[in-house]
């Protein structure tokens, strides 16, 4: 039986792994389908303390994993399908196999929100993407007009990154000012290759009949006028949805699916703790997720000490 199972290997999960490993709890850390989490799809992370020149997102996560493993964390590429909390120890179904655990730290993070417009899903990976760092350098996007949708830090970051490849980057945002931090917004607006398209939404991605992206239909929310903007790629950066579906009906969540902790990182189920973006729709930073992972590890360790006294 496992003392601690950590679900997720983003900043929260790997920090929880480091702390529980150093507490001699030999945590089993399950990666899910995206080892290292969303940060592995970022280019340079400039706001993680301790890296004055910035650090590559993939490298940061690789280092975190190595650090946790050095103290005895066991990281396994595996996906949790369900969790039975009706009796203790808890039973997780992991790639079809049962795993028993005294405590669980849920650090499942969040995934990309989709626009939900016609053409988007059909053209995913055929010009529609949710990650500029992963796909921006593909030949299909080189020297072509590209579209980024969103107005937050992610959209600004993606647009800036894509100026390396595209001829022009149209940044379509539904309001007339960015939600992004001032430094990111200023950098974006100063880039001559980025053309903001304000107060507008994408209503359709074209053209599923041709099986490739040829453009987007854009509606100006102030005038109601719809037009077509030619482009070879659509990079969607409109926020995230928490990866908490497997805990539906088990853990208390808000209306959007974010886990609501009860005391500290403790959830409504004693022995299950939560950390990171799956329970945070406010801060959502690498460093806050790491801090939450640390807190969850300390809470789990204290819970286990009390349980085994
Ligand atoms: P976000 O801050 O939630 O921004 C999402 C953007 O998408 C908002 O501008 C929102 O519009 C827009 N949006 C949402 N749903 C939409 C829809 N259906 N259609 C059109 N537009 C839609 O998400 P994010 O940019 O991914 O950032 C998430 C967190 O990560 C933030 O805390 C951010 O600071 C952080 N982050 C930091 C960095 C960095 O520091 N380098 C980089 C990336 C992300 P409204 O503005 O109208 O709501």
Short mmCIF file of N, CA and C in Angstrom, two decimals, residues 101-253:
data_model
loop_
_atom_site.label_atom_id
_atom_site.label_comp_id
_atom_site.label_asym_id
_atom_site.label_seq_id
_atom_site.Cartn_x
_atom_site.Cartn_y
_atom_site.Cartn_z
N UNK A 101 -3.99 3.56 -1.46
CA UNK A 101 -3.24 4.71 -0.92
C UNK A 101 -3.86 5.21 0.37
N UNK A 102 -2.99 5.54 1.33
CA UNK A 102 -3.49 6.15 2.58
C UNK A 102 -3.88 7.60 2.36
N UNK A 103 -3.09 8.29 1.55
CA UNK A 103 -3.42 9.69 1.23
C UNK A 103 -3.22 9.92 -0.28
N UNK A 104 -3.95 10.91 -0.77
CA UNK A 104 -3.82 11.29 -2.18
C UNK A 104 -3.62 12.80 -2.24
N UNK A 105 -2.69 13.21 -3.07
CA UNK A 105 -2.56 14.65 -3.35
C UNK A 105 -2.98 14.87 -4.81
N UNK A 106 -4.05 15.62 -4.98
CA UNK A 106 -4.59 15.87 -6.31
C UNK A 106 -3.93 17.13 -6.86
N UNK A 107 -3.16 16.95 -7.93
CA UNK A 107 -2.45 18.09 -8.54
C UNK A 107 -2.58 17.93 -10.06
N UNK A 108 -3.81 17.80 -10.49
CA UNK A 108 -4.08 17.42 -11.88
C UNK A 108 -4.07 18.60 -12.85
N UNK A 109 -3.93 19.82 -12.33
CA UNK A 109 -3.76 20.97 -13.22
C UNK A 109 -5.01 21.32 -14.02
N UNK A 110 -4.77 21.96 -15.13
CA UNK A 110 -5.87 22.43 -15.98
C UNK A 110 -5.48 22.25 -17.44
N UNK A 111 -6.48 22.10 -18.28
CA UNK A 111 -6.23 21.96 -19.72
C UNK A 111 -6.70 23.20 -20.47
N UNK A 112 -6.45 23.21 -21.77
CA UNK A 112 -6.80 24.39 -22.56
C UNK A 112 -8.30 24.48 -22.81
N UNK A 113 -8.84 25.67 -22.63
CA UNK A 113 -10.25 25.88 -22.97
C UNK A 113 -10.37 26.01 -24.49
N UNK A 114 -11.43 25.44 -25.05
CA UNK A 114 -11.67 25.56 -26.49
C UNK A 114 -12.65 26.70 -26.75
N UNK A 115 -12.65 27.19 -27.97
CA UNK A 115 -13.58 28.27 -28.32
C UNK A 115 -15.01 27.76 -28.46
N UNK A 116 -15.12 26.53 -28.95
CA UNK A 116 -16.45 25.96 -29.15
C UNK A 116 -17.16 26.50 -30.37
N UNK A 117 -16.39 26.87 -31.40
CA UNK A 117 -17.02 27.39 -32.63
C UNK A 117 -16.91 26.35 -33.74
N UNK A 118 -17.79 26.42 -34.75
CA UNK A 118 -17.72 25.46 -35.85
C UNK A 118 -16.34 25.46 -36.51
N UNK A 119 -15.88 24.29 -36.86
CA UNK A 119 -14.60 24.15 -37.55
C UNK A 119 -13.43 23.93 -36.61
N UNK A 120 -13.55 24.37 -35.35
CA UNK A 120 -12.40 24.31 -34.42
C UNK A 120 -11.94 22.88 -34.19
N UNK A 121 -12.87 22.02 -33.75
CA UNK A 121 -12.46 20.64 -33.43
C UNK A 121 -12.05 19.87 -34.68
N UNK A 122 -12.78 20.10 -35.78
CA UNK A 122 -12.46 19.35 -37.01
C UNK A 122 -11.08 19.70 -37.55
N UNK A 123 -10.64 20.93 -37.28
CA UNK A 123 -9.34 21.34 -37.83
C UNK A 123 -8.22 21.34 -36.79
N UNK A 124 -8.50 20.73 -35.62
CA UNK A 124 -7.43 20.62 -34.61
C UNK A 124 -6.30 19.79 -35.20
N UNK A 125 -5.09 20.28 -35.03
CA UNK A 125 -3.86 19.68 -35.58
C UNK A 125 -3.77 19.85 -37.09
N UNK A 126 -4.74 20.51 -37.69
CA UNK A 126 -4.66 20.80 -39.13
C UNK A 126 -4.64 22.32 -39.31
N UNK A 127 -4.07 22.98 -38.31
CA UNK A 127 -4.00 24.44 -38.36
C UNK A 127 -4.54 25.08 -37.10
N UNK A 128 -5.43 24.35 -36.39
CA UNK A 128 -5.90 24.85 -35.09
C UNK A 128 -5.04 24.21 -34.01
N UNK A 129 -4.47 25.04 -33.13
CA UNK A 129 -3.63 24.48 -32.07
C UNK A 129 -3.79 25.30 -30.78
N UNK A 130 -3.35 24.71 -29.68
CA UNK A 130 -3.48 25.34 -28.36
C UNK A 130 -2.10 25.61 -27.77
N UNK A 131 -1.07 25.49 -28.61
CA UNK A 131 0.29 25.62 -28.09
C UNK A 131 1.25 26.11 -29.17
N UNK A 132 1.59 27.39 -29.08
CA UNK A 132 2.50 27.95 -30.08
C UNK A 132 3.89 27.35 -29.96
N UNK A 133 4.33 27.12 -28.73
CA UNK A 133 5.69 26.57 -28.56
C UNK A 133 5.80 25.20 -29.18
N UNK A 134 4.69 24.41 -29.07
CA UNK A 134 4.75 23.05 -29.62
C UNK A 134 4.69 23.08 -31.15
N UNK A 135 3.84 23.94 -31.71
CA UNK A 135 3.51 23.81 -33.13
C UNK A 135 3.94 24.99 -34.01
N UNK A 136 4.33 26.10 -33.38
CA UNK A 136 4.56 27.32 -34.14
C UNK A 136 5.58 27.20 -35.26
N UNK A 137 6.58 26.33 -35.05
CA UNK A 137 7.66 26.23 -36.04
C UNK A 137 7.32 25.31 -37.21
N UNK A 138 6.12 24.72 -37.22
CA UNK A 138 5.77 23.80 -38.32
C UNK A 138 5.82 24.53 -39.66
N UNK A 139 6.25 23.82 -40.72
CA UNK A 139 6.37 24.47 -42.03
C UNK A 139 5.07 25.14 -42.49
N UNK A 140 3.92 24.55 -42.13
CA UNK A 140 2.64 25.11 -42.60
C UNK A 140 2.39 26.54 -42.11
N UNK A 141 3.09 26.95 -41.05
CA UNK A 141 2.86 28.29 -40.50
C UNK A 141 3.92 29.31 -40.94
N UNK A 142 4.97 28.83 -41.62
CA UNK A 142 6.10 29.72 -41.95
C UNK A 142 5.69 30.80 -42.96
N UNK A 143 5.97 32.04 -42.63
CA UNK A 143 5.70 33.19 -43.50
C UNK A 143 4.25 33.30 -43.92
N UNK A 144 3.37 32.81 -43.05
CA UNK A 144 1.93 32.89 -43.31
C UNK A 144 1.28 33.81 -42.28
N UNK A 145 0.13 34.41 -42.63
CA UNK A 145 -0.61 35.13 -41.59
C UNK A 145 -1.18 34.15 -40.57
N UNK A 146 -1.05 34.49 -39.28
CA UNK A 146 -1.52 33.60 -38.21
C UNK A 146 -2.46 34.37 -37.29
N UNK A 147 -3.35 33.62 -36.63
CA UNK A 147 -4.29 34.23 -35.71
C UNK A 147 -4.06 33.66 -34.31
N UNK A 148 -4.01 34.55 -33.32
CA UNK A 148 -4.04 34.11 -31.91
C UNK A 148 -5.33 34.66 -31.33
N UNK A 149 -6.03 33.84 -30.53
CA UNK A 149 -7.27 34.30 -29.90
C UNK A 149 -7.05 34.36 -28.39
N UNK A 150 -7.45 35.50 -27.78
CA UNK A 150 -7.34 35.66 -26.33
C UNK A 150 -6.72 36.99 -25.99
N UNK A 151 -6.80 37.36 -24.70
CA UNK A 151 -6.25 38.66 -24.30
C UNK A 151 -5.45 38.59 -23.02
N UNK A 152 -5.12 37.37 -22.59
CA UNK A 152 -4.36 37.21 -21.35
C UNK A 152 -2.87 37.08 -21.62
N UNK A 153 -2.11 36.73 -20.57
CA UNK A 153 -0.66 36.56 -20.71
C UNK A 153 -0.33 35.49 -21.74
N UNK A 154 -1.11 34.41 -21.74
CA UNK A 154 -0.82 33.32 -22.69
C UNK A 154 -0.95 33.82 -24.13
N UNK A 155 -2.03 34.52 -24.43
CA UNK A 155 -2.24 35.00 -25.80
C UNK A 155 -1.12 35.94 -26.22
N UNK A 156 -0.73 36.84 -25.32
CA UNK A 156 0.36 37.78 -25.64
C UNK A 156 1.67 37.03 -25.86
N UNK A 157 1.91 36.06 -25.00
CA UNK A 157 3.16 35.29 -25.10
C UNK A 157 3.18 34.50 -26.42
N UNK A 158 2.05 33.88 -26.74
CA UNK A 158 1.97 33.08 -27.96
C UNK A 158 2.17 33.98 -29.19
N UNK A 159 1.49 35.12 -29.18
CA UNK A 159 1.58 36.03 -30.33
C UNK A 159 3.03 36.48 -30.53
N UNK A 160 3.67 36.85 -29.44
CA UNK A 160 5.07 37.31 -29.54
C UNK A 160 5.96 36.19 -30.08
N UNK A 161 5.77 35.01 -29.57
CA UNK A 161 6.58 33.87 -30.02
C UNK A 161 6.36 33.60 -31.50
N UNK A 162 5.10 33.70 -31.94
CA UNK A 162 4.77 33.37 -33.33
C UNK A 162 5.31 34.38 -34.35
N UNK A 163 5.69 35.57 -33.89
CA UNK A 163 6.25 36.54 -34.83
C UNK A 163 7.56 36.03 -35.44
N UNK A 164 8.17 35.02 -34.79
CA UNK A 164 9.38 34.42 -35.37
C UNK A 164 9.08 33.67 -36.66
N UNK A 165 7.84 33.21 -36.80
CA UNK A 165 7.51 32.31 -37.91
C UNK A 165 6.52 32.92 -38.91
N UNK A 166 5.47 33.55 -38.39
CA UNK A 166 4.41 34.04 -39.27
C UNK A 166 4.79 35.33 -39.96
N UNK A 167 4.03 35.69 -41.02
CA UNK A 167 4.27 36.97 -41.69
C UNK A 167 3.65 38.09 -40.86
N UNK A 168 2.40 37.87 -40.43
CA UNK A 168 1.70 38.79 -39.54
C UNK A 168 0.96 37.95 -38.51
N UNK A 169 0.89 38.44 -37.27
CA UNK A 169 0.13 37.72 -36.25
C UNK A 169 -1.04 38.61 -35.82
N UNK A 170 -2.26 38.16 -36.13
CA UNK A 170 -3.46 38.88 -35.71
C UNK A 170 -3.85 38.38 -34.33
N UNK A 171 -3.98 39.30 -33.39
CA UNK A 171 -4.35 38.92 -32.02
C UNK A 171 -5.80 39.36 -31.79
N UNK A 172 -6.70 38.39 -31.82
CA UNK A 172 -8.13 38.70 -31.75
C UNK A 172 -8.60 38.59 -30.30
N UNK A 173 -9.12 39.69 -29.79
CA UNK A 173 -9.54 39.71 -28.38
C UNK A 173 -10.95 40.30 -28.29
N UNK A 174 -11.73 39.73 -27.38
CA UNK A 174 -13.14 40.14 -27.34
C UNK A 174 -13.36 41.49 -26.65
N UNK A 175 -12.36 42.00 -25.98
CA UNK A 175 -12.51 43.33 -25.36
C UNK A 175 -11.56 44.30 -26.06
N UNK A 176 -11.54 45.59 -25.57
CA UNK A 176 -10.62 46.50 -26.24
C UNK A 176 -9.41 46.87 -25.40
N UNK A 177 -9.13 46.00 -24.42
CA UNK A 177 -7.84 46.10 -23.73
C UNK A 177 -7.48 44.70 -23.27
N UNK A 178 -6.17 44.49 -23.09
CA UNK A 178 -5.73 43.15 -22.69
C UNK A 178 -5.97 42.89 -21.21
N UNK A 179 -6.17 41.64 -20.88
CA UNK A 179 -6.19 41.19 -19.49
C UNK A 179 -4.76 40.92 -19.01
N UNK A 180 -3.85 40.75 -19.96
CA UNK A 180 -2.46 40.37 -19.65
C UNK A 180 -1.79 41.38 -18.72
N UNK A 181 -0.71 40.95 -18.05
CA UNK A 181 0.07 41.84 -17.20
C UNK A 181 0.64 42.98 -18.06
N UNK A 182 0.92 44.11 -17.42
CA UNK A 182 1.31 45.30 -18.19
C UNK A 182 2.57 45.03 -19.01
N UNK A 183 3.53 44.34 -18.42
CA UNK A 183 4.80 44.13 -19.13
C UNK A 183 4.56 43.31 -20.42
N UNK A 184 3.67 42.31 -20.33
CA UNK A 184 3.40 41.47 -21.50
C UNK A 184 2.58 42.26 -22.53
N UNK A 185 1.61 43.01 -22.04
CA UNK A 185 0.75 43.78 -22.95
C UNK A 185 1.59 44.82 -23.70
N UNK A 186 2.46 45.52 -22.97
CA UNK A 186 3.29 46.55 -23.60
C UNK A 186 4.21 45.95 -24.66
N UNK A 187 4.81 44.80 -24.30
CA UNK A 187 5.73 44.13 -25.23
C UNK A 187 4.97 43.71 -26.50
N UNK A 188 3.75 43.26 -26.31
CA UNK A 188 2.95 42.79 -27.44
C UNK A 188 2.58 43.95 -28.36
N UNK A 189 2.11 45.03 -27.74
CA UNK A 189 1.66 46.17 -28.54
C UNK A 189 2.82 46.86 -29.26
N UNK A 190 4.02 46.70 -28.71
CA UNK A 190 5.20 47.34 -29.33
C UNK A 190 5.74 46.51 -30.50
N UNK A 191 5.23 45.31 -30.67
CA UNK A 191 5.77 44.44 -31.72
C UNK A 191 5.09 44.75 -33.06
N UNK A 192 5.85 45.22 -34.06
CA UNK A 192 5.21 45.65 -35.31
C UNK A 192 4.57 44.50 -36.09
N UNK A 193 4.94 43.26 -35.79
CA UNK A 193 4.34 42.13 -36.53
C UNK A 193 3.01 41.68 -35.94
N UNK A 194 2.65 42.24 -34.77
CA UNK A 194 1.38 41.83 -34.14
C UNK A 194 0.32 42.89 -34.39
N UNK A 195 -0.80 42.45 -34.97
CA UNK A 195 -1.91 43.38 -35.24
C UNK A 195 -3.09 43.01 -34.34
N UNK A 196 -3.36 43.80 -33.31
CA UNK A 196 -4.51 43.49 -32.46
C UNK A 196 -5.82 43.71 -33.21
N UNK A 197 -6.76 42.81 -32.99
CA UNK A 197 -8.12 42.96 -33.55
C UNK A 197 -9.02 43.03 -32.32
N UNK A 198 -9.41 44.26 -31.96
CA UNK A 198 -10.10 44.48 -30.68
C UNK A 198 -11.60 44.18 -30.77
N UNK A 199 -12.18 43.97 -29.63
CA UNK A 199 -13.64 43.82 -29.47
C UNK A 199 -14.23 42.87 -30.51
N UNK A 200 -13.55 41.77 -30.73
CA UNK A 200 -13.98 40.86 -31.79
C UNK A 200 -13.86 39.41 -31.33
N UNK A 201 -14.72 38.57 -31.89
CA UNK A 201 -14.66 37.14 -31.58
C UNK A 201 -14.59 36.34 -32.87
N UNK A 202 -13.96 35.18 -32.76
CA UNK A 202 -13.96 34.23 -33.88
C UNK A 202 -15.27 33.46 -33.81
N UNK A 203 -16.01 33.43 -34.92
CA UNK A 203 -17.28 32.72 -34.92
C UNK A 203 -17.20 31.39 -35.68
N UNK A 204 -16.16 31.23 -36.48
CA UNK A 204 -16.01 29.98 -37.24
C UNK A 204 -14.58 29.86 -37.73
N UNK A 205 -14.07 28.64 -37.76
CA UNK A 205 -12.75 28.40 -38.35
C UNK A 205 -12.97 27.77 -39.72
N UNK A 206 -12.32 28.33 -40.73
CA UNK A 206 -12.48 27.87 -42.12
C UNK A 206 -11.22 27.12 -42.52
N UNK A 207 -11.24 26.05 -43.29
CA UNK A 207 -12.39 25.58 -43.97
C UNK A 207 -12.42 24.06 -43.84
N UNK A 208 -13.28 23.49 -43.02
CA UNK A 208 -13.29 22.04 -42.83
C UNK A 208 -13.40 21.26 -44.13
N UNK A 209 -14.05 21.85 -45.13
CA UNK A 209 -14.23 21.12 -46.41
C UNK A 209 -12.87 20.89 -47.08
N UNK A 210 -11.94 21.82 -46.88
CA UNK A 210 -10.60 21.68 -47.48
C UNK A 210 -9.64 20.94 -46.54
N UNK A 211 -10.12 20.62 -45.35
CA UNK A 211 -9.32 19.89 -44.36
C UNK A 211 -8.07 20.66 -43.92
N UNK A 212 -8.13 21.97 -44.03
CA UNK A 212 -7.02 22.81 -43.52
C UNK A 212 -7.55 24.19 -43.17
N UNK A 213 -6.78 24.90 -42.35
CA UNK A 213 -7.20 26.24 -41.97
C UNK A 213 -6.86 27.21 -43.09
N UNK A 214 -7.89 27.93 -43.53
CA UNK A 214 -7.66 28.95 -44.56
C UNK A 214 -7.99 30.35 -44.03
N UNK A 215 -8.70 30.39 -42.89
CA UNK A 215 -9.05 31.69 -42.33
C UNK A 215 -10.02 31.53 -41.18
N UNK A 216 -10.44 32.67 -40.62
CA UNK A 216 -11.46 32.64 -39.57
C UNK A 216 -12.52 33.68 -39.89
N UNK A 217 -13.76 33.36 -39.46
CA UNK A 217 -14.80 34.38 -39.52
C UNK A 217 -14.72 35.16 -38.21
N UNK A 218 -14.67 36.48 -38.32
CA UNK A 218 -14.51 37.33 -37.14
C UNK A 218 -15.70 38.28 -37.06
N UNK A 219 -16.28 38.36 -35.85
CA UNK A 219 -17.39 39.29 -35.66
C UNK A 219 -16.96 40.43 -34.75
N UNK A 220 -17.14 41.64 -35.23
CA UNK A 220 -16.86 42.81 -34.39
C UNK A 220 -18.05 43.01 -33.45
N UNK A 221 -17.77 42.96 -32.13
CA UNK A 221 -18.86 42.99 -31.16
C UNK A 221 -19.50 44.37 -31.04
N UNK A 222 -18.80 45.40 -31.51
CA UNK A 222 -19.38 46.74 -31.41
C UNK A 222 -20.29 47.04 -32.59
N UNK A 223 -19.86 46.60 -33.78
CA UNK A 223 -20.64 46.92 -34.98
C UNK A 223 -21.53 45.76 -35.43
N UNK A 224 -21.20 44.55 -34.95
CA UNK A 224 -21.95 43.36 -35.38
C UNK A 224 -21.52 42.86 -36.75
N UNK A 225 -20.56 43.55 -37.37
CA UNK A 225 -20.14 43.18 -38.74
C UNK A 225 -19.25 41.94 -38.69
N UNK A 226 -19.53 41.00 -39.60
CA UNK A 226 -18.72 39.79 -39.68
C UNK A 226 -17.87 39.84 -40.93
N UNK A 227 -16.59 39.42 -40.78
CA UNK A 227 -15.71 39.44 -41.95
C UNK A 227 -14.83 38.19 -41.90
N UNK A 228 -14.13 37.94 -43.00
CA UNK A 228 -13.23 36.78 -43.04
C UNK A 228 -11.78 37.29 -43.02
N UNK A 229 -11.00 36.68 -42.13
CA UNK A 229 -9.58 37.03 -42.04
C UNK A 229 -8.80 35.80 -42.50
N UNK A 230 -8.04 35.94 -43.58
CA UNK A 230 -7.26 34.81 -44.10
C UNK A 230 -6.10 34.50 -43.16
N UNK A 231 -5.89 33.23 -42.90
CA UNK A 231 -4.73 32.83 -42.09
C UNK A 231 -4.48 31.34 -42.29
N UNK A 232 -3.27 30.91 -41.90
CA UNK A 232 -2.92 29.49 -42.05
C UNK A 232 -2.99 28.75 -40.72
N UNK A 233 -3.08 29.52 -39.64
CA UNK A 233 -3.10 28.87 -38.33
C UNK A 233 -3.91 29.65 -37.33
N UNK A 234 -4.57 28.92 -36.41
CA UNK A 234 -5.33 29.56 -35.34
C UNK A 234 -4.80 29.02 -34.02
N UNK A 235 -4.25 29.91 -33.22
CA UNK A 235 -3.68 29.53 -31.92
C UNK A 235 -4.62 30.03 -30.83
N UNK A 236 -5.28 29.09 -30.17
CA UNK A 236 -6.31 29.45 -29.19
C UNK A 236 -5.67 29.55 -27.81
N UNK A 237 -5.83 30.70 -27.17
CA UNK A 237 -5.24 30.91 -25.83
C UNK A 237 -6.26 31.65 -24.97
N UNK A 238 -7.38 30.99 -24.73
CA UNK A 238 -8.49 31.65 -24.02
C UNK A 238 -8.70 31.07 -22.62
N UNK A 239 -7.63 30.66 -21.98
CA UNK A 239 -7.74 30.20 -20.60
C UNK A 239 -7.85 28.69 -20.49
N UNK A 240 -8.22 28.27 -19.31
CA UNK A 240 -8.10 26.85 -18.97
C UNK A 240 -9.33 26.30 -18.28
N UNK A 241 -9.46 24.97 -18.30
CA UNK A 241 -10.49 24.29 -17.51
C UNK A 241 -9.79 23.26 -16.62
N UNK A 242 -10.20 23.17 -15.34
CA UNK A 242 -9.50 22.27 -14.43
C UNK A 242 -9.71 20.80 -14.80
N UNK A 243 -8.64 20.00 -14.62
CA UNK A 243 -8.72 18.56 -14.93
C UNK A 243 -9.23 17.81 -13.70
N UNK A 244 -10.51 17.94 -13.45
CA UNK A 244 -11.06 17.35 -12.21
C UNK A 244 -12.24 16.42 -12.48
N UNK A 245 -12.41 16.05 -13.76
CA UNK A 245 -13.59 15.24 -14.12
C UNK A 245 -13.67 13.95 -13.30
N UNK A 246 -12.51 13.29 -13.03
CA UNK A 246 -12.59 12.01 -12.33
C UNK A 246 -13.00 12.17 -10.87
N UNK A 247 -13.00 13.40 -10.37
CA UNK A 247 -13.38 13.61 -8.97
C UNK A 247 -14.81 14.14 -8.83
N UNK A 248 -15.52 14.17 -9.96
CA UNK A 248 -16.90 14.68 -9.93
C UNK A 248 -17.73 13.83 -8.96
N UNK A 249 -18.42 14.47 -8.05
CA UNK A 249 -19.24 13.74 -7.08
C UNK A 249 -18.43 13.20 -5.91
N UNK A 250 -17.10 13.35 -5.96
CA UNK A 250 -16.24 12.87 -4.87
C UNK A 250 -15.71 14.07 -4.08
N UNK A 251 -15.12 15.01 -4.80
CA UNK A 251 -14.57 16.20 -4.15
C UNK A 251 -15.48 17.39 -4.40
N UNK A 252 -15.57 18.25 -3.42
CA UNK A 252 -16.35 19.48 -3.60
C UNK A 252 -15.65 20.39 -4.60
N UNK A 253 -16.38 20.85 -5.60
CA UNK A 253 -15.82 21.78 -6.57
C UNK A 253 -16.76 22.97 -6.73
#
